[in-house]
């Protein structure tokens, strides 16, 4: 006899979850069973198809501790065309990916599908034809609760979702999680923005800007998969620790083909082995260096003084010097890359020769022009008048030779600025020179001046406030024909060259028309903590709106003056570790070795930033310089005065402190032996 359907609503939802997992497993098995031996023409197509199958299998993975669906929408009217005549409503389960049964009917709808959008945006004021929105609560992978909102029932009170709050506040162990179940309306608008436009998100701490950017990538891959499969997508983060922290978000959403890199990895044309002082680094990152490099690349172009004589058979064809000069001047005036112009020059000279051949009664064709372009006399003119440029060697010369720099920087950089940009000790070769991160960006600029950098379909740039104008240019040329999502917080700019405004940054990025969206409502950092940190805003980012938080957690902030410093640090860490979730001990970089010795001696195991936390190891020792973008349930902040003193100036130090103060999700303990900055007293 068939099983009797249960009348318990929670059990029915659990049954649907079990059936959905079974259907997903069947979808995966169907792909795994595919036999491609008789459907591929060549070994190349077989390899390509096999790779596509393997990617599909990976995308169909069922993560046992991750909910397959997290919500349900009950529509007032049918959405499907075949059901619309009946007038009844439909229900859809909203999850991380699409799942269908053996007949092809959907059991779970992808959160990115249009029919899922009301889950994030519907409200009592605008129900979007949704009668009921149901949220599910999970413990691990087990469905344990549900919560309903009847959006068209005027008698139902408009109360905050307890399950939504619980999901937002869930302890953080392991890498960054997706926020697909908790996306807010203002975040959803950014996520679903059109691919043709660039959007810039100014987001205060805890507003979820990083997660929004990653979910935007996932959405664009869903809506424009073929286009982005051809052109590619890239996520750029500030450091490898940050990239390690976020690397599991997109795979959890079924997206496996998104590249990740730091700006330094993008411009790795030379081996970086040195470090600039703040002022030289700031000057090398100044947008004026683009003009200096443009002049340097073209500095070797000269006009000929002798004609070009091409011998073919018994005849000699002569292109006078003035004609050669006209060709070169015309190419110089065109807005094309140096290398492309150099490649065009022999063809242009050969064309001039062909015109003379035709005037002499011959009938040359394209093959003759190509042969003339390869003639030794033509090659000699090109080599002399438009020499090849090696970008790294060019920058090496520019930073090593005062005379050459003065020639290229005349009217652009002052004599004092030129002196600051020059290497203290000239480099002998590209391989042995002590290249700095700022130098590598100059080499990338020079490389693009010689040969165009390939463009991607979409680039996400996180912690963008810390980039120099030249770094923005480096990122911008990776998406000249595509779009970008720019994420950052002006108050968290911690480099001497941090951007002063988003319009300036977007100008250097090459996206001046980008839309700027501001997120000020925090979902992660407790109100007590964000209000305390916001006292620094007038000093570090005047005019920036302070963040607010939807989370009121009394007692989440502890300011503790200390005298016995070592005991205080150990006590605070042990106290934090009594709670569920992760703990970060953040300190000035110079104090990290001493703290590492202290923790080791006390028998407290700790991790480095970027290392995944687990239930066995939940304490991470974090240099203040690497804290940006990371989150911990509980943070112990060691000696704010040392964090400030570790930066080249007070404003940058206060910004670094602002970052450290806003890493806590549940509780922050500030330990100080020295006086706090006046803004926090």
XYZ file of C-alpha atoms in Angstrom, residues 273 392-393 396-397 399-401 423 425-435:
20
model
C 62.041 41.566 -4.115
C 60.754 45.614 -18.211
C 64.051 46.846 -19.674
C 64.619 49.523 -15.582
C 66.271 52.258 -17.627
C 64.252 54.237 -12.889
C 68.035 53.908 -13.190
C 69.060 56.735 -15.540
C 66.149 53.842 -7.521
C 70.991 52.039 -6.493
C 70.573 51.582 -10.279
C 69.520 48.112 -11.375
C 71.969 46.145 -13.484
C 69.498 43.820 -15.189
C 65.841 42.864 -15.163
C 66.574 39.654 -13.266
C 68.808 41.125 -10.559
C 67.006 44.444 -9.970
C 65.161 44.849 -6.653
C 61.740 45.478 -8.154
